[in-house]
Coordinates of C-alpha atoms in Angstrom, one line a residue:
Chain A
X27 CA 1.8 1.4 -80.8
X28 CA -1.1 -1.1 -80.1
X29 CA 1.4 -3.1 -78.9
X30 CA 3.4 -0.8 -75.9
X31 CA -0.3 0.4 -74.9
X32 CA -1.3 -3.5 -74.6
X33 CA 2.3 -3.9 -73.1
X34 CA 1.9 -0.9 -70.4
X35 CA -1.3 -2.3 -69.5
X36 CA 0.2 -5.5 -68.9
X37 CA 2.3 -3.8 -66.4
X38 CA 0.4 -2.0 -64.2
X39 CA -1.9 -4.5 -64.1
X40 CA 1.0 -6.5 -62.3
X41 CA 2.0 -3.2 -60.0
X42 CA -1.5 -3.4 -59.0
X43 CA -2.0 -6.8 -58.1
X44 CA 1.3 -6.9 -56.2
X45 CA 0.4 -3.6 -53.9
X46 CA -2.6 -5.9 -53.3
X47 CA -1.0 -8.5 -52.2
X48 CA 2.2 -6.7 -50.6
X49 CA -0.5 -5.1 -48.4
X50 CA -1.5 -9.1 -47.2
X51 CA 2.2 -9.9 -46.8
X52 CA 4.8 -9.8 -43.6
X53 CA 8.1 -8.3 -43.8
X54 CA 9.1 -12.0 -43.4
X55 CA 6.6 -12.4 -46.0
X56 CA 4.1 -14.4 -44.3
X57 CA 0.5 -13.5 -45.1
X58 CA -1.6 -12.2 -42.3
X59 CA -4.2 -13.9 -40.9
X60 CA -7.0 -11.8 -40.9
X61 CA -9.1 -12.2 -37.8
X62 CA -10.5 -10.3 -35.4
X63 CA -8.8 -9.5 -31.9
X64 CA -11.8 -9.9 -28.8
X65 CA -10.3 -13.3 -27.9
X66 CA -6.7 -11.7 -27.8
X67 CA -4.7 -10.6 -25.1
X68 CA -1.3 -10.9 -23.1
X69 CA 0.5 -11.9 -20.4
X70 CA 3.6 -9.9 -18.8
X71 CA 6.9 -11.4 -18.4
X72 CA 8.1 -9.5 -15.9
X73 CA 11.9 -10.4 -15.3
X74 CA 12.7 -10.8 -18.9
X75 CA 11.1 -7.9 -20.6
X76 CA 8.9 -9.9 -22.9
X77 CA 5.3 -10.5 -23.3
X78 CA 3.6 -13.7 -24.3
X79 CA 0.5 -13.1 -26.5
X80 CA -2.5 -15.4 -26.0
X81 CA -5.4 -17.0 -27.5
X82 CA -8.2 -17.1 -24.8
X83 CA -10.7 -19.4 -27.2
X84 CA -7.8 -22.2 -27.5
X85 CA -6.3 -21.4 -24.4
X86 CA -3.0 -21.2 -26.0
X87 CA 0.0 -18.7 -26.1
X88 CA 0.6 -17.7 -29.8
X89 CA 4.2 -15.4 -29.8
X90 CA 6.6 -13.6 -28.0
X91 CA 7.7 -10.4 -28.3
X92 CA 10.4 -9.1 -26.2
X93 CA 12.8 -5.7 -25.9
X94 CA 10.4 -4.1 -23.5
X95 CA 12.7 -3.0 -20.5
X96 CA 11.7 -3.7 -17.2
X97 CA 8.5 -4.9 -16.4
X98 CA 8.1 -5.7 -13.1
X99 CA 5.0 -4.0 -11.8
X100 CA 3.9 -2.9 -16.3
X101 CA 0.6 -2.7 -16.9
X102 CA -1.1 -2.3 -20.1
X103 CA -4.0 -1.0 -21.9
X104 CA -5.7 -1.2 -25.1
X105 CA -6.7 0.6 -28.1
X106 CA -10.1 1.2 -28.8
X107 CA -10.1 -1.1 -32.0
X108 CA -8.7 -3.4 -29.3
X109 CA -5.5 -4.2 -32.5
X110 CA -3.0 -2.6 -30.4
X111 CA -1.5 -3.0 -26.1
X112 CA 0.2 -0.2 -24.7
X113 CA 2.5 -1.6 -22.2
X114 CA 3.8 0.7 -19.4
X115 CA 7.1 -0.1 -17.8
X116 CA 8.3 0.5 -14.7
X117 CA 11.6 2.3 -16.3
X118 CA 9.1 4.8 -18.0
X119 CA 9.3 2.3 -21.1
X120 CA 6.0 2.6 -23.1
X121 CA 5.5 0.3 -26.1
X122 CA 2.5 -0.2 -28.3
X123 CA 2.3 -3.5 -29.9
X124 CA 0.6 -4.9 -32.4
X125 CA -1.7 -8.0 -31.4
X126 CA -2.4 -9.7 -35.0
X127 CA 1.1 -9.2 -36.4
X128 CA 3.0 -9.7 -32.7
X129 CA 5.7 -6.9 -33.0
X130 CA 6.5 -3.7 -31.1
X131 CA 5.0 -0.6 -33.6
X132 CA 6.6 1.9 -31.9
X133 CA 8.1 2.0 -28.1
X134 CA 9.4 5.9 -26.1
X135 CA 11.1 6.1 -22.6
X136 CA 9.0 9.0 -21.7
X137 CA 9.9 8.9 -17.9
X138 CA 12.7 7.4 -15.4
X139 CA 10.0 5.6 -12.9
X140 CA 6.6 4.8 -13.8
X141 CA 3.7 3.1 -12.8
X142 CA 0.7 2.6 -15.4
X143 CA -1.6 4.4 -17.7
X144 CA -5.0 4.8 -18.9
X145 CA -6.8 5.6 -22.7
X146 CA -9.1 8.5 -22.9
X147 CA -12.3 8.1 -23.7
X148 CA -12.3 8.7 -27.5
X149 CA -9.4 6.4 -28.0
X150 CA -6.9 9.3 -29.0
X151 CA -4.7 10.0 -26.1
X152 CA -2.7 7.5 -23.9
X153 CA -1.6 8.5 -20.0
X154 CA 1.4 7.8 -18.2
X155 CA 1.3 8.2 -14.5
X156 CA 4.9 8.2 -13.2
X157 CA 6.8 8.3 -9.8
X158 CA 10.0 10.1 -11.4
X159 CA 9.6 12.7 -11.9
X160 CA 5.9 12.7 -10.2
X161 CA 3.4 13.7 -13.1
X162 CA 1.6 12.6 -15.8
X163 CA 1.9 12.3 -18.9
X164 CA 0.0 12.5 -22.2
X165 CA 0.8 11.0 -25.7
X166 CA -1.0 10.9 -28.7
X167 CA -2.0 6.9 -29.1
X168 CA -1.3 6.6 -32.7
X169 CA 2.1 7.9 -32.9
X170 CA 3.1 7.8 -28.9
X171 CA 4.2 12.1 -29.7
X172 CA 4.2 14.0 -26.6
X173 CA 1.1 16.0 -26.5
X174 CA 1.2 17.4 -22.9
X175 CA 2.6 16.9 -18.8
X176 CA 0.9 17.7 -15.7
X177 CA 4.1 17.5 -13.0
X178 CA 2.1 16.6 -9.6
X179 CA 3.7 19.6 -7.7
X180 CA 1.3 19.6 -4.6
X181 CA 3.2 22.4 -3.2
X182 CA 5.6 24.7 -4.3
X183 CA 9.1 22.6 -5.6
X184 CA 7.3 19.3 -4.1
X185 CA 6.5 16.8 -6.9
X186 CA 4.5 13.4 -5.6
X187 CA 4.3 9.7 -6.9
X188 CA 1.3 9.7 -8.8
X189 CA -1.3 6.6 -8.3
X190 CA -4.6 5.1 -9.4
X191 CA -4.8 6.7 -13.1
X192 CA -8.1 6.1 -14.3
X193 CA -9.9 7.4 -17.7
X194 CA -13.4 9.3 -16.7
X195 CA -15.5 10.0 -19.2
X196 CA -15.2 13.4 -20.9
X197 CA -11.6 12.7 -22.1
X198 CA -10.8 13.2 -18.4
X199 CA -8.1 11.1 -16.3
X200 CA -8.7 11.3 -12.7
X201 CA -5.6 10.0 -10.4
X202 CA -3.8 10.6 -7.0
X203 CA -1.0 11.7 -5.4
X204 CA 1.0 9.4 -2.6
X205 CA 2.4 12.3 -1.0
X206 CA 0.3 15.0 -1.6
X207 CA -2.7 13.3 -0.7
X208 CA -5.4 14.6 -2.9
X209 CA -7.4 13.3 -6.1
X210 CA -6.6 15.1 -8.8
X211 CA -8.8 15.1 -12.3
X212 CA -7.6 16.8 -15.8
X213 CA -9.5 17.1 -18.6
X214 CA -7.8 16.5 -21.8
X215 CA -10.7 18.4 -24.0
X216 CA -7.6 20.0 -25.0
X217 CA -5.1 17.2 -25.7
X218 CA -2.4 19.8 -25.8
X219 CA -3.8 21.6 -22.6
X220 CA -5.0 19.7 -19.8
X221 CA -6.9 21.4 -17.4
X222 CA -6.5 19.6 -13.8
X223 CA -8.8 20.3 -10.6
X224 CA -7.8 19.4 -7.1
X225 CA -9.0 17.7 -4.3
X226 CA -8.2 16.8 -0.7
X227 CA -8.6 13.4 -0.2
X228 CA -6.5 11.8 3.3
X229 CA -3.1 10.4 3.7
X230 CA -1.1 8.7 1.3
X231 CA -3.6 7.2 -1.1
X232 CA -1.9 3.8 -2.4
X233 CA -4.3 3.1 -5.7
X234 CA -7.6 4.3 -6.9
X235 CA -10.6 3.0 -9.4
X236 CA -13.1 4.3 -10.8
X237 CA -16.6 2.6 -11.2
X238 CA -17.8 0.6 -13.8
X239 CA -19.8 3.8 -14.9
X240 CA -17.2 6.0 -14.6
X241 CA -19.2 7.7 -11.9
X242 CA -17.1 7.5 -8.8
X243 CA -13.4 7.8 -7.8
X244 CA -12.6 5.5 -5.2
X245 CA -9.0 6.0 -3.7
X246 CA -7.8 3.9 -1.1
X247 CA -5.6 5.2 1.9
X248 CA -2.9 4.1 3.3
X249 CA -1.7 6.6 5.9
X250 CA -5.0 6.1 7.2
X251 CA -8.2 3.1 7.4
X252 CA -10.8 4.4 4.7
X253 CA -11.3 5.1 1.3
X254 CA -11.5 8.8 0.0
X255 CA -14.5 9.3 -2.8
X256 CA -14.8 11.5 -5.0
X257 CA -18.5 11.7 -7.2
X258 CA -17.6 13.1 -10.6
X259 CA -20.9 13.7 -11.6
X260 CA -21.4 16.6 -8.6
X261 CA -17.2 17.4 -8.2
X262 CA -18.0 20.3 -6.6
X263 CA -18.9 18.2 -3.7
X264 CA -15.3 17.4 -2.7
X265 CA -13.8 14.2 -1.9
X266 CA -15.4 12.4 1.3
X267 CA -14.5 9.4 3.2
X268 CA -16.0 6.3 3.3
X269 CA -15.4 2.9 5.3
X270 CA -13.3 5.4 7.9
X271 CA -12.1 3.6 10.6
X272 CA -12.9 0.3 9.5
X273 CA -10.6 -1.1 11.5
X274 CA -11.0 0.7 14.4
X275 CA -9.6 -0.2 17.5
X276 CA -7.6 -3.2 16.0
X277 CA -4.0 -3.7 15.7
X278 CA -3.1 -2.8 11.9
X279 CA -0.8 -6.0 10.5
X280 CA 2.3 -4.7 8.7
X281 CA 1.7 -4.8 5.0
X282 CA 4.2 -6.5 2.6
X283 CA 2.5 -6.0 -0.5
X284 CA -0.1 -2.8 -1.4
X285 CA -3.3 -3.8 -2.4
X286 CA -4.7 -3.0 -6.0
X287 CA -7.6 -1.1 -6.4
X288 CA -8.3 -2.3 -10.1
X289 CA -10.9 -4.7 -11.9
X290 CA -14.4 -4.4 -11.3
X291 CA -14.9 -4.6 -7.6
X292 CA -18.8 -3.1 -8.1
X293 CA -21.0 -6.3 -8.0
X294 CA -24.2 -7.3 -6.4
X295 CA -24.8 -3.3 -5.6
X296 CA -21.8 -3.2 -3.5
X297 CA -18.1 -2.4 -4.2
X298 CA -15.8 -5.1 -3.1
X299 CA -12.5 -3.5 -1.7
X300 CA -9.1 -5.0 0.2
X301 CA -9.0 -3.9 3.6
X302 CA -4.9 -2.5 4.0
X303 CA -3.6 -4.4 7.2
X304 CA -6.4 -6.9 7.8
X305 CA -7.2 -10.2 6.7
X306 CA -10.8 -8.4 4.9
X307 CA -12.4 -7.9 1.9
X308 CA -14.8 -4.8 2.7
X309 CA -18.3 -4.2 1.6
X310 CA -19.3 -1.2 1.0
X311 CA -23.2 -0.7 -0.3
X312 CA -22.6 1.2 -3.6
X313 CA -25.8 3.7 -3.2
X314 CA -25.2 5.3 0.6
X315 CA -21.1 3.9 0.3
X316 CA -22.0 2.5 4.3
X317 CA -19.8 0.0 5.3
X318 CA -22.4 -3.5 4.8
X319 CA -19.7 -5.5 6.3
X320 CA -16.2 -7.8 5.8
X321 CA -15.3 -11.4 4.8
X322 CA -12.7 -12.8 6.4
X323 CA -9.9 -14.4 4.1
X324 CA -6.8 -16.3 3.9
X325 CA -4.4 -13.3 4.1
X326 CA -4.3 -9.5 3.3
X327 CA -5.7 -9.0 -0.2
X328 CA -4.1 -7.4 -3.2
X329 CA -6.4 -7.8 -6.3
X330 CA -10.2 -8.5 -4.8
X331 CA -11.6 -8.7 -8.8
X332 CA -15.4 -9.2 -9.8
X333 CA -16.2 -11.7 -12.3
X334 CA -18.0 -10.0 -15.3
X335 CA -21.1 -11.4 -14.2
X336 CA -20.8 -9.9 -10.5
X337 CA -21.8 -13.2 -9.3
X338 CA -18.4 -13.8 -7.7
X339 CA -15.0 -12.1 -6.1
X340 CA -12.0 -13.4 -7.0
X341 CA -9.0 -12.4 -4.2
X342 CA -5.0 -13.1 -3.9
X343 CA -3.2 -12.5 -1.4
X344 CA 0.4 -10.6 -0.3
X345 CA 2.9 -12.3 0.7
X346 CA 3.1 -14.6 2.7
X347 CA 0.0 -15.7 1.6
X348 CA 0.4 -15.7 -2.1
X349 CA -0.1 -19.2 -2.9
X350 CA -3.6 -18.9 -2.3
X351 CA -6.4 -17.6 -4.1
X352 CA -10.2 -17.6 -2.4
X353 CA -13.4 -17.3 -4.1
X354 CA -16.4 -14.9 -2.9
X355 CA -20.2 -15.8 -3.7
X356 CA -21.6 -12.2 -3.9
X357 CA -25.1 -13.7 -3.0
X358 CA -23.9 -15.3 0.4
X359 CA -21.5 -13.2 0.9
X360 CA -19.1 -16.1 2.0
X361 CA -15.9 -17.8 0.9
X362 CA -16.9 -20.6 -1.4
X363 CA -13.9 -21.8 -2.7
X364 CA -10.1 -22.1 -1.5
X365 CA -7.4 -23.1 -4.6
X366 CA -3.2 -23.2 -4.3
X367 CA -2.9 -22.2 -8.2
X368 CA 0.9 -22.4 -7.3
X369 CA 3.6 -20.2 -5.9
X370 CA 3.3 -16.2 -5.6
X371 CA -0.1 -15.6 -7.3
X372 CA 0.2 -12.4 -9.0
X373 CA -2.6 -11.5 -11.0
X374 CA -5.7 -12.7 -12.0
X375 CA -7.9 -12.1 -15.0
X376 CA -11.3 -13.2 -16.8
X377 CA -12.3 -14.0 -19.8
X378 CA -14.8 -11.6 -21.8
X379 CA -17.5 -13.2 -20.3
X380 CA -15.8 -14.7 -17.4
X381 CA -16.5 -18.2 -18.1
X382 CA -12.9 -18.8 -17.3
X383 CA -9.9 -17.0 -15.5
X384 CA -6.5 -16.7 -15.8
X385 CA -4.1 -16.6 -12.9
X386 CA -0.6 -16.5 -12.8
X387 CA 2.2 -18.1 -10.9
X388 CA 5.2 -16.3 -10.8
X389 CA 7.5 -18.4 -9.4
X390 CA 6.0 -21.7 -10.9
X391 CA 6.4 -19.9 -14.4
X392 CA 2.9 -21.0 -15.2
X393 CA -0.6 -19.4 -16.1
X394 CA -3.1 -21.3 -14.7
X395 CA -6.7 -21.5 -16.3
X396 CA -9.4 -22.4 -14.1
X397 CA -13.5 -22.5 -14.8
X398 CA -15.3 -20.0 -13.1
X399 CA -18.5 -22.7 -12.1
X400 CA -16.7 -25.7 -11.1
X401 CA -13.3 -24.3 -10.4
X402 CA -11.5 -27.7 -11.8
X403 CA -7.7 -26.4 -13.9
X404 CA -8.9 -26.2 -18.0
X405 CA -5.3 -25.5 -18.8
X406 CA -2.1 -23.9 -18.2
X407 CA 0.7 -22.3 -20.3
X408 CA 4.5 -21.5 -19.2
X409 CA 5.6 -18.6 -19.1
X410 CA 8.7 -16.7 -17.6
X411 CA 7.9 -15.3 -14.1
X412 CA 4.5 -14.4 -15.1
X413 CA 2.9 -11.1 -13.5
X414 CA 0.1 -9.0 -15.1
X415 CA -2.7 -10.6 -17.6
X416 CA -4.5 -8.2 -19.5
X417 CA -7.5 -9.3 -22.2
X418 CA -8.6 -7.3 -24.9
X419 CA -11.9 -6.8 -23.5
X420 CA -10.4 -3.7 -21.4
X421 CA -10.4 -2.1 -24.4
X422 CA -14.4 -0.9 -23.7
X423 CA -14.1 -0.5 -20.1
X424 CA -14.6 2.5 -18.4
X425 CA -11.2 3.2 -15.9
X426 CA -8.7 1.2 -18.2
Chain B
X5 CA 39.2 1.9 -9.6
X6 CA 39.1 -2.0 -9.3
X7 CA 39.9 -1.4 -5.5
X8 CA 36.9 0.6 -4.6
X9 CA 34.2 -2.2 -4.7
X10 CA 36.9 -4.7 -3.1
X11 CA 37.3 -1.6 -0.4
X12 CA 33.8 -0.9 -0.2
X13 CA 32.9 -4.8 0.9
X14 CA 35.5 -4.5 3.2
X15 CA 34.4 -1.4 4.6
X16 CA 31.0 -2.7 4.6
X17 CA 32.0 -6.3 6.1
X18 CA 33.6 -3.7 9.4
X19 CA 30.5 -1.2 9.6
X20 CA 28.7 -5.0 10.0
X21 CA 31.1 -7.0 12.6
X22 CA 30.7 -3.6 14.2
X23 CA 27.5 -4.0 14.9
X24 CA 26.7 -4.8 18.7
X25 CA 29.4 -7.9 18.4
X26 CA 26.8 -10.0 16.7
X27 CA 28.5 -12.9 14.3
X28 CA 29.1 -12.2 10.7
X29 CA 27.9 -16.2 9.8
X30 CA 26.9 -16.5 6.6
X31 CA 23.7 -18.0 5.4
X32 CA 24.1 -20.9 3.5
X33 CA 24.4 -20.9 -0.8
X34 CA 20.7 -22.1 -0.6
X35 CA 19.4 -19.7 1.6
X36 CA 21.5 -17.0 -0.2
X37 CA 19.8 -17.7 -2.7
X38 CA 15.9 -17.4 -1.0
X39 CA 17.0 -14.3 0.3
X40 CA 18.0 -12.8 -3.0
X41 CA 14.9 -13.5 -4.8
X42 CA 12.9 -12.1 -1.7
X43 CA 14.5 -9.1 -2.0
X44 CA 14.4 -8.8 -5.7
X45 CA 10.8 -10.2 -5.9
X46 CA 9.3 -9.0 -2.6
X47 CA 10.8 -5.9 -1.2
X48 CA 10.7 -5.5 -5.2
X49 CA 7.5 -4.9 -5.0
X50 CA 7.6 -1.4 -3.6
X51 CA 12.0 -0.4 -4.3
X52 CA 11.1 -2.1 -7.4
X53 CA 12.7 -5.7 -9.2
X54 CA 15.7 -3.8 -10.2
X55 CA 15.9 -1.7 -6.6
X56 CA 15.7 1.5 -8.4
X57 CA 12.7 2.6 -6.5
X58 CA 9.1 2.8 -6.9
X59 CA 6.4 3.7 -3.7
X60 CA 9.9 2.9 -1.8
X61 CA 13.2 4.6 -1.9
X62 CA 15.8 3.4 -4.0
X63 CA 18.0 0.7 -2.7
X64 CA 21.2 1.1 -4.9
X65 CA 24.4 1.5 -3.6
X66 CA 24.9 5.2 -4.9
X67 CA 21.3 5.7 -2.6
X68 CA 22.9 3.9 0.6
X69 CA 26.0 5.3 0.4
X70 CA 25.5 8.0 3.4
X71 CA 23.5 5.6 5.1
X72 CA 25.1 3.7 8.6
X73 CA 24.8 0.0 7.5
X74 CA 23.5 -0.4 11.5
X75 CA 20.4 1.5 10.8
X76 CA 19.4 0.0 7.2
X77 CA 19.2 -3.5 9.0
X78 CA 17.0 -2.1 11.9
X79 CA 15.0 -0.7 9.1
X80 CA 14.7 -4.3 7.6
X81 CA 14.4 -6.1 11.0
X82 CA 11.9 -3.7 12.6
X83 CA 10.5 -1.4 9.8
X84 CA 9.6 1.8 10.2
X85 CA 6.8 3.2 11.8
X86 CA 4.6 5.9 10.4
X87 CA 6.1 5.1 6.7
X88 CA 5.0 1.9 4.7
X89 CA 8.2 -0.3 5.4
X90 CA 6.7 -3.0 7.1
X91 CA 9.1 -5.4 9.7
X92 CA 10.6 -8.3 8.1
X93 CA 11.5 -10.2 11.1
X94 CA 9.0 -12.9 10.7
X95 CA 10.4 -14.0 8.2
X96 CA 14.5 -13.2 8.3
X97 CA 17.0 -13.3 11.2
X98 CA 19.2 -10.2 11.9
X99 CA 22.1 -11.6 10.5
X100 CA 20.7 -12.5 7.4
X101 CA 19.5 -8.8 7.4
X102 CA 22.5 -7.9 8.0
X103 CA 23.8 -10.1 5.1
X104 CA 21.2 -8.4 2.7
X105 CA 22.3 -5.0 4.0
X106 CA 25.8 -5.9 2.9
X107 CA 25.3 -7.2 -0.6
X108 CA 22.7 -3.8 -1.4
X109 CA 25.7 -1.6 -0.4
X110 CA 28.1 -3.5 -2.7
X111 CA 25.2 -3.8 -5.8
X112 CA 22.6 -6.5 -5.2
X113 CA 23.2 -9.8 -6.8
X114 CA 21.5 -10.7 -9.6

């Protein structure tokens, strides 16, 4: 009897230890580092369908995953323990992989055209904003289950394209409509009933941002010069525009690329913003939101992105001016540095801190790292027609 | 079945010769080749990479169909005011619009 006790014990004993150390092991049965993820992030692989993961302390790329549809124009955002990207495809594909064990956790086609998302505030509920069929959508970010839709139907049977998704605090998403031209803001208090507000905002806004204090909804027009602002602290004020007519009385260029209205473009109490049709970057001061005036650059702007310091404004460039990127000194106000990081700049982002960024060249197949002080190359990685870089540090920003 | 893209190219290749007399010349393999990854890459960037649409229309063959092949390369040559197709002339010639045109309405190359 002694013996079968001592023998049982024996036994789970062993169970024991190997749950323990099944729960350290890989399918492939490789143990898992642990470590934590604020140095992580990805790039997009945008013809292919993959993504290449990346280490931005040894400036290195450290897997691949891949199976993640079309990804031209995917964005992605993060979970708030910052373990997990949600990547947004442009055929509705959204995917939520896991950084630290580089696999796809769980991936839904939840729409046929989309465009980017956004995480609420409390980390529970991802957003889809999608062209076809216009809308948003809502999923719950653990298991990517269908928790609600708003369908942007702006007039009776008329659904629009739906641009500029940005979380706001108070689980609220605010975005707008290409063709219905106003802002609209739901508030997901109710994950599984979203309650939306509308507002009139100009013609065919293009992208939107929110602040870095989730304050004010910027959305840029396209159908007409000027930027329509929405305070979400005092709503009930409307959308206004501001920086109308900044171009007034000159010849608009035609515009091969739409600028994007993301990153932080608040720094040294301004907001930074691409002029659509000029050769600009527009200053707007960030108290009255009066135009405080333009620097001229290399060609029309697409990203015009902050450094996290707000000491400088990083800018690319449409085509056919996408081999260059220009550096702004907030404190001057001028252009203090003019690189060629290689062909068709797509996106640019920076470290934590911004003591480096990364840029990539799509059709170089390279990410480029440059120091943000003396602007010389650190490094570079390849990667397959490189678009969108996304860090983990998104995962605490307001907007993302 | 097999006939219909082989009669669609054809039909295609006469909507084009038709257009104002101007030459059908080919542009070379390499320039093929630049203008396929401008329209794929570029123009991608609003019909999206695969031309199924995105803040511009869908440029796949079932989406042309009903379209004259004469107005899609004006569209491409000059734009088109008061929408956000900008002019591409700067940087193609009309036959080589016209070339493009051609190869959307059979399904774009790869």
């Amino acid at each position: 009897m002694k013996t079968v006790l001592h023998l049982l014990w024996l036994i789970a004993a062993a169970l024991l230890l190997s749950a323990c150390a099944g729960s350290l092991q890989r399918e492939g049965g490789s143990a898992v580092q642990l470590r934590g993820t604020g140095d992580l992030g990805l790039v997009i692989e945008r013809a292919s369908g993959h993504v290449t993961l990346v280490n931005t302390s040894t400036r290195e790329a450290y897997a691949r995953v891949g199976g993640l549809g079309d990804l031209s124009h995917a964005s992605v955002v993060y979970s708030r323990d910052a373990r997990y990207a949600y990547v947004f495809g442009r055929d509705g594909g959204l995917s939520k992989i896991d950084l630290l064990e580089a696999r796809i956790v769980k991936r839904v086609i939840q729409s046929g055209n989309a465009i980017g998302g956004s995480i609420s505030q409390d980390g529970r509920i991802v957003v889809a904003q999608n062209y076809t069929p216009g809308g948003i959508k809502a999923f719950d970010a653990e298991t990517l289950e269908l928790l609600a839709e708003v369908p942007a139907e702006y007039a009776p049977g008329k659904f629009s394209k739906v641009v500029g998704l940005a979380d706001v605090p108070g689980n609220r998403f605010a975005y707008a409509l290409f063709d219905g031209g106003e802002i609209w803001v739901s508030d997901f208090s109710d994950p599984k009933k979203p309650l939306t507000q509308r507002f009139p905002a100009g013609q065919q806004p293009y992208d939107g941002l929110v602040t870095p204090n989730g304050r004010h909804y910027l959305a840029g027009l396209f159908g007409e010069d000027g930027i329509a602002m929405l305070d979400l602290w005092q709503p009930e004020l409307g959308a206004r525009k501001i920086l109308e007519k900044y171009g007034k009385g000159e010849e608009k260029l035609p515009v091969f690329k739409m600028p994007h209205l993301r990153g932080w473009s608040m720094a040294a109490g301004r907001a930074w913003l691409p002029a659509i049709g000029r050769h600009d970057v527009l200053m707007a001061d960030a108290d009255t939101w009066r135009e405080r005036g333009r620097v001229a650059v290399k060609g029309q702007p697409v990203f015009v992105m902050a450094s996290p310091d707000g000491r400088q404004i990083w800018v690319n460039f449409a085509f056919p001016d996408n081999g260059w990127v220009q550096v702004i000194d907030t404190l001057s106000g001028k252009v203090v540095q003019t690189l060629q990081p290689g062909k068709a700049v797509l996106h640019m982002e920076f470290t934590p801190r911004g003591e480096a960024v990364w840029i990539s060249a799509r059709d170089d197949n390279r990410v480029l790292i440059y120091d943000t002080r003396t602007f010389r190359q650190l490094g570079s990685l390849t990667a397959e027609a490189p678009s969108g870089i996304f860090f983990t540090s998104r995962a605490a920003r307001i907007g993302f | 079945m097999s006939t219909r893209p082989a009669l669609r190219r054809l039909l295609a290749a006469f909507c084009l010769g038709g257009l104002a007399g101007i030459s059908l010349a080919q542009p070379s393999p390499a320039r093929q080749q630049e203008l396929i990854h401008l329209v794929r890459q570029d123009c991608g960037s609003c019909h999206g990479m695969t031309l199924q649409g995105g803040l511009g229309p869908a440029l796949l063959p079932s989406t042309l169909a009903d379209k004259p092949a004469e107005s899609l390369v004006a569209t491409i040559v000059y734009g088109r005011p008061g929408t956000a197709m900008p002019p591409w002339q700067r940087f193609l010639a009309e036959d080589e619009a016209q070339w493009i045109v051609g190869r959307l309405l059979e399904g774009f190359p790869k």
